[in-house]
């Protein structure tokens, strides 16, 4: 079985939420790091991306997609790469940040 067998099927209705996304007209470089980006530069870019996610009306759908598809790169639904990796490794399929998180 290949790794792609786990991916969600591309159903048009399932992607309709993307039309509502706050990031729709934002350059993808805000959400995906350039090669070799490290340290403060990476943290700052990720923080700016997450600030867009926090205001997004479809953040939960985006997050659910990223976890289900095991998206390895970028900020999706307010979660960075490390956060998603940790959730997937722990076997959690969903995650909601507490009131104090952010």
mmCIF file of C-alpha atoms in Angstrom:
data_model
loop_
_atom_site.group_PDB
_atom_site.id
_atom_site.type_symbol
_atom_site.label_atom_id
_atom_site.label_comp_id
_atom_site.label_asym_id
_atom_site.label_seq_id
_atom_site.Cartn_x
_atom_site.Cartn_y
_atom_site.Cartn_z
ATOM 1 C CA UNK A 1 0.000 0.000 0.000
ATOM 2 C CA UNK A 2 1.439 3.360 -0.963
ATOM 3 C CA UNK A 3 1.446 6.444 1.252
ATOM 4 C CA UNK A 4 -0.952 8.167 -1.145
ATOM 5 C CA UNK A 5 -3.630 5.563 -0.437
ATOM 6 C CA UNK A 6 -4.310 7.382 2.874
ATOM 7 C CA UNK A 7 -4.940 10.745 1.244
ATOM 8 C CA UNK A 8 -8.469 12.149 1.142
ATOM 9 C CA UNK A 9 -10.162 11.691 -2.205
ATOM 10 C CA UNK A 10 -10.350 14.866 -4.363
ATOM 11 C CA UNK A 11 -14.069 15.586 -4.168
ATOM 12 C CA UNK A 12 -15.080 19.058 -5.342
ATOM 13 C CA UNK A 13 -17.647 19.463 -2.572
ATOM 14 C CA UNK A 14 -15.018 18.630 0.042
ATOM 15 C CA UNK A 15 -12.822 21.534 -1.118
ATOM 16 C CA UNK A 16 -15.507 24.217 -1.222
ATOM 17 C CA UNK A 17 -14.312 25.539 2.151
ATOM 18 C CA UNK A 18 -11.101 26.778 0.507
ATOM 19 C CA UNK A 19 -13.075 29.470 -1.302
ATOM 20 C CA UNK A 20 -13.778 31.033 2.111
ATOM 21 C CA UNK A 21 -10.176 30.853 3.363
ATOM 22 C CA UNK A 22 -8.540 34.012 4.704
ATOM 23 C CA UNK A 23 -5.284 32.965 3.021
ATOM 24 C CA UNK A 24 -6.817 32.630 -0.426
ATOM 25 C CA UNK A 25 -5.237 35.820 -1.780
ATOM 26 C CA UNK A 26 -2.073 35.740 0.350
ATOM 27 C CA UNK A 27 1.265 34.749 -1.182
ATOM 28 C CA UNK A 28 2.034 31.110 -0.331
ATOM 29 C CA UNK A 29 5.507 32.106 0.862
ATOM 30 C CA UNK A 30 3.804 33.345 4.039
ATOM 31 C CA UNK A 31 2.769 29.761 4.854
ATOM 32 C CA UNK A 32 5.631 27.668 3.429
ATOM 33 C CA UNK A 33 9.241 28.198 4.428
ATOM 34 C CA UNK A 34 11.991 28.719 1.882
ATOM 35 C CA UNK A 35 14.795 26.171 1.843
ATOM 36 C CA UNK A 36 17.126 26.471 4.840
ATOM 37 C CA UNK A 37 14.966 29.013 6.706
ATOM 38 C CA UNK A 38 15.779 28.661 10.406
ATOM 39 C CA UNK A 39 15.540 30.336 13.779
ATOM 40 C CA UNK A 40 13.885 33.720 14.251
ATOM 41 C CA UNK A 41 13.122 34.173 10.552
ATOM 42 C CA UNK A 42 11.161 30.937 10.484
ATOM 43 C CA UNK A 43 9.434 31.614 13.803
ATOM 44 C CA UNK A 44 8.405 35.112 12.677
ATOM 45 C CA UNK A 45 7.057 33.913 9.318
ATOM 46 C CA UNK A 46 5.113 31.130 11.004
ATOM 47 C CA UNK A 47 3.706 33.540 13.611
ATOM 48 C CA UNK A 48 2.492 35.890 10.842
ATOM 49 C CA UNK A 49 0.889 32.966 9.001
ATOM 50 C CA UNK A 50 -0.874 31.777 12.151
ATOM 51 C CA UNK A 51 -2.245 35.281 12.744
ATOM 52 C CA UNK A 52 -4.041 34.980 9.386
ATOM 53 C CA UNK A 53 -5.326 31.535 10.359
ATOM 54 C CA UNK A 54 -6.742 32.796 13.668
ATOM 55 C CA UNK A 55 -9.094 35.125 11.763
ATOM 56 C CA UNK A 56 -10.085 32.517 9.186
ATOM 57 C CA UNK A 57 -13.702 31.299 9.074
ATOM 58 C CA UNK A 58 -12.609 27.861 7.806
ATOM 59 C CA UNK A 59 -9.638 27.265 10.094
ATOM 60 C CA UNK A 60 -11.110 24.033 11.488
ATOM 61 C CA UNK A 61 -11.747 22.558 8.022
ATOM 62 C CA UNK A 62 -8.219 23.464 6.957
ATOM 63 C CA UNK A 63 -6.733 21.930 10.097
ATOM 64 C CA UNK A 64 -8.790 18.755 9.672
ATOM 65 C CA UNK A 65 -7.641 18.428 6.061
ATOM 66 C CA UNK A 66 -3.984 18.924 6.991
ATOM 67 C CA UNK A 67 -4.130 16.279 9.701
ATOM 68 C CA UNK A 68 -6.038 13.792 7.561
ATOM 69 C CA UNK A 69 -3.750 14.304 4.549
ATOM 70 C CA UNK A 70 -0.683 14.411 6.810
ATOM 71 C CA UNK A 71 0.521 17.611 5.179
ATOM 72 C CA UNK A 72 4.262 17.675 5.913
ATOM 73 C CA UNK A 73 4.985 21.323 5.092
ATOM 74 C CA UNK A 74 3.656 24.762 5.862
ATOM 75 C CA UNK A 75 1.109 26.273 8.215
ATOM 76 C CA UNK A 76 -2.378 24.791 7.854
ATOM 77 C CA UNK A 77 -5.326 25.625 10.070
ATOM 78 C CA UNK A 78 -3.120 27.513 12.497
ATOM 79 C CA UNK A 79 -0.766 24.576 13.033
ATOM 80 C CA UNK A 80 2.881 24.506 12.068
ATOM 81 C CA UNK A 81 4.774 21.490 10.777
ATOM 82 C CA UNK A 82 6.057 20.424 14.187
ATOM 83 C CA UNK A 83 2.628 20.756 15.815
ATOM 84 C CA UNK A 84 1.009 18.570 13.160
ATOM 85 C CA UNK A 85 3.815 16.021 13.299
ATOM 86 C CA UNK A 86 3.435 15.752 17.082
ATOM 87 C CA UNK A 87 -0.347 15.344 16.863
ATOM 88 C CA UNK A 88 -0.095 12.678 14.185
ATOM 89 C CA UNK A 89 2.610 10.825 16.137
ATOM 90 C CA UNK A 90 0.436 10.878 19.268
ATOM 91 C CA UNK A 91 -2.482 9.409 17.313
ATOM 92 C CA UNK A 92 -4.720 12.447 17.724
ATOM 93 C CA UNK A 93 -6.879 13.212 14.707
ATOM 94 C CA UNK A 94 -8.078 16.638 15.794
ATOM 95 C CA UNK A 95 -6.846 19.481 17.928
ATOM 96 C CA UNK A 96 -8.260 22.686 19.291
ATOM 97 C CA UNK A 97 -6.091 25.282 20.925
ATOM 98 C CA UNK A 98 -7.168 26.296 24.412
ATOM 99 C CA UNK A 99 -8.263 29.812 25.244
ATOM 100 C CA UNK A 100 -4.817 30.812 26.449
ATOM 101 C CA UNK A 101 -3.076 29.370 23.372
ATOM 102 C CA UNK A 102 -2.513 31.339 20.367
#
